[in-house]
Coordinates of C-alpha atoms in Angstrom, one line a residue:
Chain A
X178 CA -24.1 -7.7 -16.4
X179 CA -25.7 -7.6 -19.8
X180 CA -23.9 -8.5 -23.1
X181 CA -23.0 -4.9 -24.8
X182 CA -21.2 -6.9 -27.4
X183 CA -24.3 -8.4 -29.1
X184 CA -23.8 -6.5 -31.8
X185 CA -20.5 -7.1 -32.9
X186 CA -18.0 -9.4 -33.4
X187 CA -14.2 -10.5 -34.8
X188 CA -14.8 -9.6 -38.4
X189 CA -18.6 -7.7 -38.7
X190 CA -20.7 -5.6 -37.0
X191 CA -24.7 -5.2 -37.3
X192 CA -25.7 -1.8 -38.0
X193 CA -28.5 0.5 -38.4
X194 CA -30.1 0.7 -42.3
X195 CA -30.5 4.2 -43.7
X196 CA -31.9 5.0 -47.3
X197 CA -28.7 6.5 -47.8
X198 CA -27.7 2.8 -48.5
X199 CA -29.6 2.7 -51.4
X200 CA -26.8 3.3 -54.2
X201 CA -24.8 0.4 -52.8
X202 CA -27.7 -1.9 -52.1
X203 CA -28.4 -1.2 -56.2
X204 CA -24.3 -1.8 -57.3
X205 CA -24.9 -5.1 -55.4
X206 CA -28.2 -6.2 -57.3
X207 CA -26.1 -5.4 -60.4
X208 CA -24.6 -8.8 -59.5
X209 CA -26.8 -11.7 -61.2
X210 CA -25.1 -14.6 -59.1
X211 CA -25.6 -12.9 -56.1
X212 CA -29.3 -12.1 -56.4
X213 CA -29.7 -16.1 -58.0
X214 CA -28.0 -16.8 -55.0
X215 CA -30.5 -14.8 -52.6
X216 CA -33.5 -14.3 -54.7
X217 CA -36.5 -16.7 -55.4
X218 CA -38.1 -14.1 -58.0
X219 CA -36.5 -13.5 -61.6
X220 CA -32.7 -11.8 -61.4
X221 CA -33.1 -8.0 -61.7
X222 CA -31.6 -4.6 -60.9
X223 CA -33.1 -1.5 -60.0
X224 CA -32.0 2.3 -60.5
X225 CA -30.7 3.6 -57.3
X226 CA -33.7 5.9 -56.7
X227 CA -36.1 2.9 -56.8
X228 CA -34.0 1.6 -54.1
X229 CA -34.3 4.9 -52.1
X230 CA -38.1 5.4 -52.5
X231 CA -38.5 1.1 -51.5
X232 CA -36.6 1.6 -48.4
X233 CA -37.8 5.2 -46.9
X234 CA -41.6 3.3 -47.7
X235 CA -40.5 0.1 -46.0
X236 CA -38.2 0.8 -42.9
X237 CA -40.7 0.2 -40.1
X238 CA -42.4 -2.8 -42.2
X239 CA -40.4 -4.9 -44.1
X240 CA -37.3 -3.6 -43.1
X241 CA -38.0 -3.3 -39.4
X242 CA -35.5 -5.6 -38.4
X243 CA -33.4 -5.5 -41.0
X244 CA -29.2 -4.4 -40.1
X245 CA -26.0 -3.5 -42.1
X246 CA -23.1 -5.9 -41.9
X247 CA -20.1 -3.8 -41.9
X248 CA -16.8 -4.5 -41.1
X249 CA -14.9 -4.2 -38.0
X250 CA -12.1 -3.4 -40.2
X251 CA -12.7 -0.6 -42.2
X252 CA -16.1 -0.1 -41.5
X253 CA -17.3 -0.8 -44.9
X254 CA -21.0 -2.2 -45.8
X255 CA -20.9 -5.2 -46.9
X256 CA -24.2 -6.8 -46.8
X257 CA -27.4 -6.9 -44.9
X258 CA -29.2 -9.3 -42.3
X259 CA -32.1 -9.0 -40.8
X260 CA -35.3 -10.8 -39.7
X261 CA -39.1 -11.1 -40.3
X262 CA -42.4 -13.6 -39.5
X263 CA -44.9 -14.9 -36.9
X264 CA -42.2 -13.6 -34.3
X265 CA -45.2 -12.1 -31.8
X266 CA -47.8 -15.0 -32.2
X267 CA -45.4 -17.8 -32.3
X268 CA -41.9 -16.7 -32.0
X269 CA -40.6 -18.2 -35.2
X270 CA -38.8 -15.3 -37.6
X271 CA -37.3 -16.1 -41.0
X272 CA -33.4 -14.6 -41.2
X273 CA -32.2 -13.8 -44.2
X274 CA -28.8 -13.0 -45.1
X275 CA -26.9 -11.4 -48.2
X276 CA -23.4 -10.1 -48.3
X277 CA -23.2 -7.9 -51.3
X278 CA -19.5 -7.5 -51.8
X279 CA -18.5 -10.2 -53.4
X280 CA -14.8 -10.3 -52.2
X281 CA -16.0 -10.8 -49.1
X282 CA -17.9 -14.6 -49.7
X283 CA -16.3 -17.4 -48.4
X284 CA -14.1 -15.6 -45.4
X285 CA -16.3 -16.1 -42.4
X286 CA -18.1 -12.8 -42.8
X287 CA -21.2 -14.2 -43.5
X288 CA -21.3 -16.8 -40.6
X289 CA -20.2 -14.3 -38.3
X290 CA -23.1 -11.8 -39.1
X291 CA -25.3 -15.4 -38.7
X292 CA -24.3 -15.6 -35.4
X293 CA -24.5 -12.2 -34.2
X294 CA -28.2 -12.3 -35.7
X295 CA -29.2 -15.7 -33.7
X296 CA -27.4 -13.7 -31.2
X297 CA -29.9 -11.1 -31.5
X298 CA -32.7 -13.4 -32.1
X299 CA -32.4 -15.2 -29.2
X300 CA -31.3 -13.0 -26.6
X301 CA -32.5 -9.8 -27.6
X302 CA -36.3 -10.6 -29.2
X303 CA -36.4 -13.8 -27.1
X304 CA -37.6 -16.0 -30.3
X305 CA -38.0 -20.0 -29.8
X306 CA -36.6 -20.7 -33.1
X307 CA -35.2 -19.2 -36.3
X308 CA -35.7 -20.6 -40.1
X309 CA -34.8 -20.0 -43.4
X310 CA -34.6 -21.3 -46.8
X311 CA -31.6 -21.7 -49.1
X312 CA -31.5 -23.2 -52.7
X313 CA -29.8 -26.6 -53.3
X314 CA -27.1 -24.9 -55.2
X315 CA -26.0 -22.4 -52.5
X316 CA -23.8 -25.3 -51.3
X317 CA -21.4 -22.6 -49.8
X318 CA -24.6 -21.0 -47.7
X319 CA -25.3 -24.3 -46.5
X320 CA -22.3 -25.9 -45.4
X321 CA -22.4 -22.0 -43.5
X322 CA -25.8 -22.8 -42.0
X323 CA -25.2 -26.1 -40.4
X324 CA -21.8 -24.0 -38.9
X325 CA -24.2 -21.9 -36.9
X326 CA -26.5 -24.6 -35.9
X327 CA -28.7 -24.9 -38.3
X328 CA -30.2 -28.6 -39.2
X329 CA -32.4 -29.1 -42.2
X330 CA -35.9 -29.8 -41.8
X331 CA -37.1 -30.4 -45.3
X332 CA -36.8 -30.0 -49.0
X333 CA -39.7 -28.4 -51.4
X334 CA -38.8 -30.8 -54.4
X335 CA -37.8 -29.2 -57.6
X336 CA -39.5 -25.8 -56.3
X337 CA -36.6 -23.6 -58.7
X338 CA -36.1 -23.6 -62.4
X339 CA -32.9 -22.1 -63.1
X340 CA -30.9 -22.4 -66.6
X341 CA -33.5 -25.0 -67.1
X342 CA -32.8 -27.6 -64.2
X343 CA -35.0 -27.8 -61.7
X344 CA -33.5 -27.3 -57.8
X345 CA -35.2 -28.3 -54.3
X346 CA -35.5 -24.6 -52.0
X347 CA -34.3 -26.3 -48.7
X348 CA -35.8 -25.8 -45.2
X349 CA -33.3 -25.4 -42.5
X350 CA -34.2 -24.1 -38.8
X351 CA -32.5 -23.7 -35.4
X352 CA -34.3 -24.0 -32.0
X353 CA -34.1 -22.1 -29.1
X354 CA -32.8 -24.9 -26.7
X355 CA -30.3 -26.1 -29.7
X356 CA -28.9 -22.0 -29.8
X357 CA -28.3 -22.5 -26.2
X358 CA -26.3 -25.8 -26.4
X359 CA -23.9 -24.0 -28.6
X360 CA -23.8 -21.1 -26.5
X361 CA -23.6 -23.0 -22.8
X362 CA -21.6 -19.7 -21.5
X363 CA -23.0 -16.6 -23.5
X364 CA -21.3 -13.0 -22.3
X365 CA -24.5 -12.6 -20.6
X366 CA -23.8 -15.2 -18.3
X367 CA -20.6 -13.9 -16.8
X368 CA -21.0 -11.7 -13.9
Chain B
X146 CA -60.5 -34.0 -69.1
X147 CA -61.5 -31.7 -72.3
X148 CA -61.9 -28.2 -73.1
X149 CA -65.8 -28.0 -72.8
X150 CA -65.3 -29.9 -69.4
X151 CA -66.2 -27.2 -67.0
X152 CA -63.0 -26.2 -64.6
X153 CA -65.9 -24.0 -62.4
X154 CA -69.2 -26.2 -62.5
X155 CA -68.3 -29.8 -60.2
X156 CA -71.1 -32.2 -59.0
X157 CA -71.4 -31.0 -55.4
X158 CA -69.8 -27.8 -55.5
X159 CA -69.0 -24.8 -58.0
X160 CA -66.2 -22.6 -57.9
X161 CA -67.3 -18.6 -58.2
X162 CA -66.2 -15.0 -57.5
X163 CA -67.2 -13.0 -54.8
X164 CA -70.8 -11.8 -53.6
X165 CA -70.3 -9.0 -51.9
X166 CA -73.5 -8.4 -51.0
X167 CA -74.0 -12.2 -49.5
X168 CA -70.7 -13.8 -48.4
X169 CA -69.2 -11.1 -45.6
X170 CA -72.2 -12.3 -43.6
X171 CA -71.5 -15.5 -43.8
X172 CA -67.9 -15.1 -43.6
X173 CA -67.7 -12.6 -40.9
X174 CA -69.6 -16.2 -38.8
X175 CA -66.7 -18.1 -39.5
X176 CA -64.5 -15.8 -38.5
X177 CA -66.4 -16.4 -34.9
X178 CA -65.5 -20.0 -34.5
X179 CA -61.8 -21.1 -33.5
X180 CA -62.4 -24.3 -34.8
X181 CA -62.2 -22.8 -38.0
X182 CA -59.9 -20.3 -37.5
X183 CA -57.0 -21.8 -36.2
X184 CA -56.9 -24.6 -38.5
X185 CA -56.9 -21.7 -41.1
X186 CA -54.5 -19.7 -40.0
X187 CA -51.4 -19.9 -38.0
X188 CA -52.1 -15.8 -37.7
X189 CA -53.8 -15.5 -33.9
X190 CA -57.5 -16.1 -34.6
X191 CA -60.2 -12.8 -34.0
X192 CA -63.8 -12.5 -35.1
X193 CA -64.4 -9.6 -38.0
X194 CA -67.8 -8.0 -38.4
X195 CA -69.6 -8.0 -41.7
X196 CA -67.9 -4.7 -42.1
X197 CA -64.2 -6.1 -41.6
X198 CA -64.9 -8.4 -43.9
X199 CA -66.3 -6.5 -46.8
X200 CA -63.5 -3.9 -46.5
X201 CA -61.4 -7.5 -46.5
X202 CA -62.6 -8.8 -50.0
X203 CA -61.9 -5.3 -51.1
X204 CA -58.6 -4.9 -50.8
X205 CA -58.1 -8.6 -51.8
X206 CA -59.4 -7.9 -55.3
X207 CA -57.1 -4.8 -55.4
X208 CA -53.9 -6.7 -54.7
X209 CA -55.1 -9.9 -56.8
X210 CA -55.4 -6.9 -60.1
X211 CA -52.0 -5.5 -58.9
X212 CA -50.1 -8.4 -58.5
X213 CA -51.1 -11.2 -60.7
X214 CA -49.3 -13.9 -58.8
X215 CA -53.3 -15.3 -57.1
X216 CA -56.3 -16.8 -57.5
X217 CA -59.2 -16.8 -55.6
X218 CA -62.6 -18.8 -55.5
X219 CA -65.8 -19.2 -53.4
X220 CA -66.6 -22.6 -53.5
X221 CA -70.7 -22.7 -53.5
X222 CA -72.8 -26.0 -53.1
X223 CA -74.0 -26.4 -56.5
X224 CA -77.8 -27.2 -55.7
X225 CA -78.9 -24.2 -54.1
X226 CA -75.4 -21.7 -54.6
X227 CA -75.1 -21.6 -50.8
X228 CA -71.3 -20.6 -49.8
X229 CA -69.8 -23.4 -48.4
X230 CA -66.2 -22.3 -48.1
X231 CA -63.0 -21.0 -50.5
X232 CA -59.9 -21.5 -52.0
X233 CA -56.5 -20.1 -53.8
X234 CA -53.5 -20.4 -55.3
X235 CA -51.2 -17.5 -53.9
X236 CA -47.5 -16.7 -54.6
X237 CA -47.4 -17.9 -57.5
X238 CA -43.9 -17.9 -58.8
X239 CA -44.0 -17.7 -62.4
X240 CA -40.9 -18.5 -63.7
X241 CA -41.2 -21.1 -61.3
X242 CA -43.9 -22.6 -62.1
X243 CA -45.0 -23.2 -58.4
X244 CA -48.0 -21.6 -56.2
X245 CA -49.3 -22.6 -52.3
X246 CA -52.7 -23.1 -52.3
X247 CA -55.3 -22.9 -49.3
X248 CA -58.8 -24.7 -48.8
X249 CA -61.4 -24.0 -46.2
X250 CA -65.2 -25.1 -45.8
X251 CA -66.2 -22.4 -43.3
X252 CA -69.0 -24.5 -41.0
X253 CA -68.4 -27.6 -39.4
X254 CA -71.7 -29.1 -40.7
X255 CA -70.4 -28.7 -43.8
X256 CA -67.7 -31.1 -43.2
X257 CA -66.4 -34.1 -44.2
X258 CA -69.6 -33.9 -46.7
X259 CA -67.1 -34.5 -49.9
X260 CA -67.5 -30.6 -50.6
X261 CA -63.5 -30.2 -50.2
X262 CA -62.4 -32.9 -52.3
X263 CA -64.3 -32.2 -55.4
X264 CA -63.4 -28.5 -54.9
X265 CA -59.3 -29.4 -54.2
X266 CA -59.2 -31.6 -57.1
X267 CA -61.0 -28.9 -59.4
X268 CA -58.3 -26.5 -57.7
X269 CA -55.4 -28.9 -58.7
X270 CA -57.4 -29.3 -62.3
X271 CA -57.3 -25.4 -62.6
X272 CA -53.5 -24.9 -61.3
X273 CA -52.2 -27.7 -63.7
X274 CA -54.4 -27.8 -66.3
X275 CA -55.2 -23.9 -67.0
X276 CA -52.5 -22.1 -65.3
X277 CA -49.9 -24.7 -66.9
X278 CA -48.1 -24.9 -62.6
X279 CA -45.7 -27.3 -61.9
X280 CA -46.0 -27.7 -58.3
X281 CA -48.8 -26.4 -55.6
X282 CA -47.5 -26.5 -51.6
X283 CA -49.8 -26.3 -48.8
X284 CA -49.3 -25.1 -45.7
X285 CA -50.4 -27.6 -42.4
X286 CA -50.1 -27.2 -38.8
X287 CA -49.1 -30.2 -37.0
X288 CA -52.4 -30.6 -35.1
X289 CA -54.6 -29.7 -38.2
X290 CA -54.9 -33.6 -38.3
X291 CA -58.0 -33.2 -41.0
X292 CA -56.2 -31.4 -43.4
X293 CA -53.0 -34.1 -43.2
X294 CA -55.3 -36.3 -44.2
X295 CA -57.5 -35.1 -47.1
X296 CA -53.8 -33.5 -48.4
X297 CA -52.6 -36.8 -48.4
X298 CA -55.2 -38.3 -49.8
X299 CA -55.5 -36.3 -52.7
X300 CA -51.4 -36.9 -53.2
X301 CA -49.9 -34.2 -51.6
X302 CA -46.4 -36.1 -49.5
X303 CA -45.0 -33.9 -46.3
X304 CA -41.7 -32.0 -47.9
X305 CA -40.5 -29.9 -45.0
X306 CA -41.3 -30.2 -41.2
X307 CA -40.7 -26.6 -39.5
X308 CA -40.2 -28.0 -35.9
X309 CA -41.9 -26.2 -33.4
X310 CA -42.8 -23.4 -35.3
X311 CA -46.1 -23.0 -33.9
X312 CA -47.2 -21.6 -30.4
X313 CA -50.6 -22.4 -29.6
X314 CA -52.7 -23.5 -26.4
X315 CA -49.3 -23.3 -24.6
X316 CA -47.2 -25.7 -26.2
X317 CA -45.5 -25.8 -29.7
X318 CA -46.0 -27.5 -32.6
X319 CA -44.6 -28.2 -35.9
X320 CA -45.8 -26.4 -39.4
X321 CA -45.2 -28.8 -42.0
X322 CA -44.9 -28.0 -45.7
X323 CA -47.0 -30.5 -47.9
X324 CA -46.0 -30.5 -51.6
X325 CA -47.8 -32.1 -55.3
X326 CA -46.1 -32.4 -58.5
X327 CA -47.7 -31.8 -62.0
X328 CA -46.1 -35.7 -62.7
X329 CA -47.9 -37.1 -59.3
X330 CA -51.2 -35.3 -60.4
X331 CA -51.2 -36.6 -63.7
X332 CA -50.7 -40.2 -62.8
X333 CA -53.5 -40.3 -60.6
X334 CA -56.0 -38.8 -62.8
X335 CA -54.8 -41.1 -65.3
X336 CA -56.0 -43.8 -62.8

């Protein structure tokens, strides 16, 4: 038996991206902690057909394996996850991870939708390990990254200005083998 | 250093732009020889014809006049012009005041011949000193032993350690992030 539940879990489900997204993806980036939060590049907004025309061009590049978080309850969007990198060559892909709404930081949502895309990652597109990078600030996102596994592999010193400090952009990352530690008895496993 | 010091004219080698009629020859030879190629580029290695590469160099100088986050030079052996290799500074994050950088001397003859030093320390002279940067980052696979070295040498220190990141030749290896501050740079031109 294969795991139909990949996709979903207590509190999100991943879901397919449409450019019909596009005017909540631009209320979101309306938000200046949350895109100092996810964004390395200067805090900006764009008009919601910007959005449209960026994501009808981009769906089978950079958005290829890129998904909705929505809830189980309710069904609303409330972020996005998704995937990209040397996954062919070398099976290594970046995840990134943003949950728009900003009522919904700090319940679980975001962890969940992490696990469900390691889920993915791993037992889907068969990677050998997943990495990202977080800001030193983002103690929240952190502390939610070593939940799901993740260990810290390095620092880029003082790689951010922001309101004139400088920040490190931390390296975290999560192997294959380490994913299957924490997952000893995946659904896929149980006849 | 002053402002009639050349940033483009060193003792061995020279910095220049593009000869399109001359370098996708030579290029497109390096592109034949995984030695090169894989200590490059963590992209899986193939050989481009003179063709590839001219249409290559073209759509480089189209993204580097779109963009304006790179900077790209040929480094030549200053005696006779001959190309000898090249080097950047790419995403450059201006508000950041940080850049990753790249350095190759295409033919293994022309190794270990000092070209590459003078040419990285008139690449760090140009992204400090002109561009006003505050950190460069490069890029090493774990096995490019070489380039840990000469990085080192030059005062790069290893920031980030991507385990297992790489697949090649059958078994995995680690990308590492290498990382210089404008401080570091300064005090060891200043002895």
């Amino acid at each position: 038996m294969l795991n139909n539940t990949l996709l979903s879990g207590k509190l999100v489900r991943l879901a397919a991206i449409t450019p019909e997204h596009a005017e909540v993806w631009a209320k979101w980036r309306m938000n200046s902690e949350y895109l100092r939060l996810a964004d390395l590049g200067p805090a900006i907004f764009n008009s919601v057909k910007a959005t449209h025309d960026w994501m009808e061009k981009h769906l089978d590049d950079w958005l290829e394996h890129e998904f909705s978080i929505r809830t189980m309850d309710g069904d609303q969007l409330i972020g996005t996850t998704g995937l990209d990198g040397n996954m062919k060559a070398h099976g290594d892909a970046f995840v990134g991870i943003g949950i728009g709404e900003a009522d919904y930081w700090g319940k679980g949502y975001g962890t969940e939708a992490m696990s469900l895309i390691l889920g993915y990652a791993f037992m889907e597109l068969n990677l050998q390990r997943v990495s990202l990078d977080v800001f030193e600030y983002n103690e929240r996102a952190i502390h939610s990254y070593e939940k799901s596994g993740f260990k810290i592999e390095g620092r880029m010193r003082n790689a951010l200005l922001r309101e004139g400090k400088r920040w490190d952009i931390v390296f975290m990352g999560i192997l294959r083998e380490e994913w299957l530690l924490l997952h000893p008895d995946p659904p896929a496993a149980t006849p | 250093m002053n402002i009639s010091d050349s940033l483009f004219e060193g003792k061995l080698v020279c910095l220049a732009p593009i000869d399109h009629e001359k370098d996708p020859e030579v290029e497109a030879g390096w592109t034949h020889d995984p030695a090169f190629m894989r200590m490059m580029y963590t992209e899986p290695m193939r050989p481009l014809s003179v063709f590839q590469v001219k249409k290559r160099y073209e759509e480089l100088e189209k993204k580097i006049d779109e963009r304006n986050n790179q900077f790209h030079f040929r480094i030549r052996a200053s005696a006779d012009k001959r190309l000898l290799g090249f080097c950047d500074l790419h995403w450059i994050a201006w508000p950041n005041g940080a850049a990753h950088l790249q350095l190759g001397i295409g033919s293994p003859a022309d190794w270990r011949q000092g070209y590459g030093s003078e040419a990285l320390h008139m690449l760090m002279r140009y992204a400090f000193a002109e561009l006003n940067l505050y950190r460069l980052t490069a890029i090493i696979p774990e096995y490019n032993t070489p380039a840990i070295a000469f990085f080192s040498k030059a005062g790069f220190r290893e920031e980030v350690r991507r385990r297992q990141a790489l697949a090649r030749d059958g078994r995995r290896w680690d990308a590492l992030g290498f990382g210089l501050l404008v401080d570091e740079w300064k005090d060891r031109a200043r002895t």
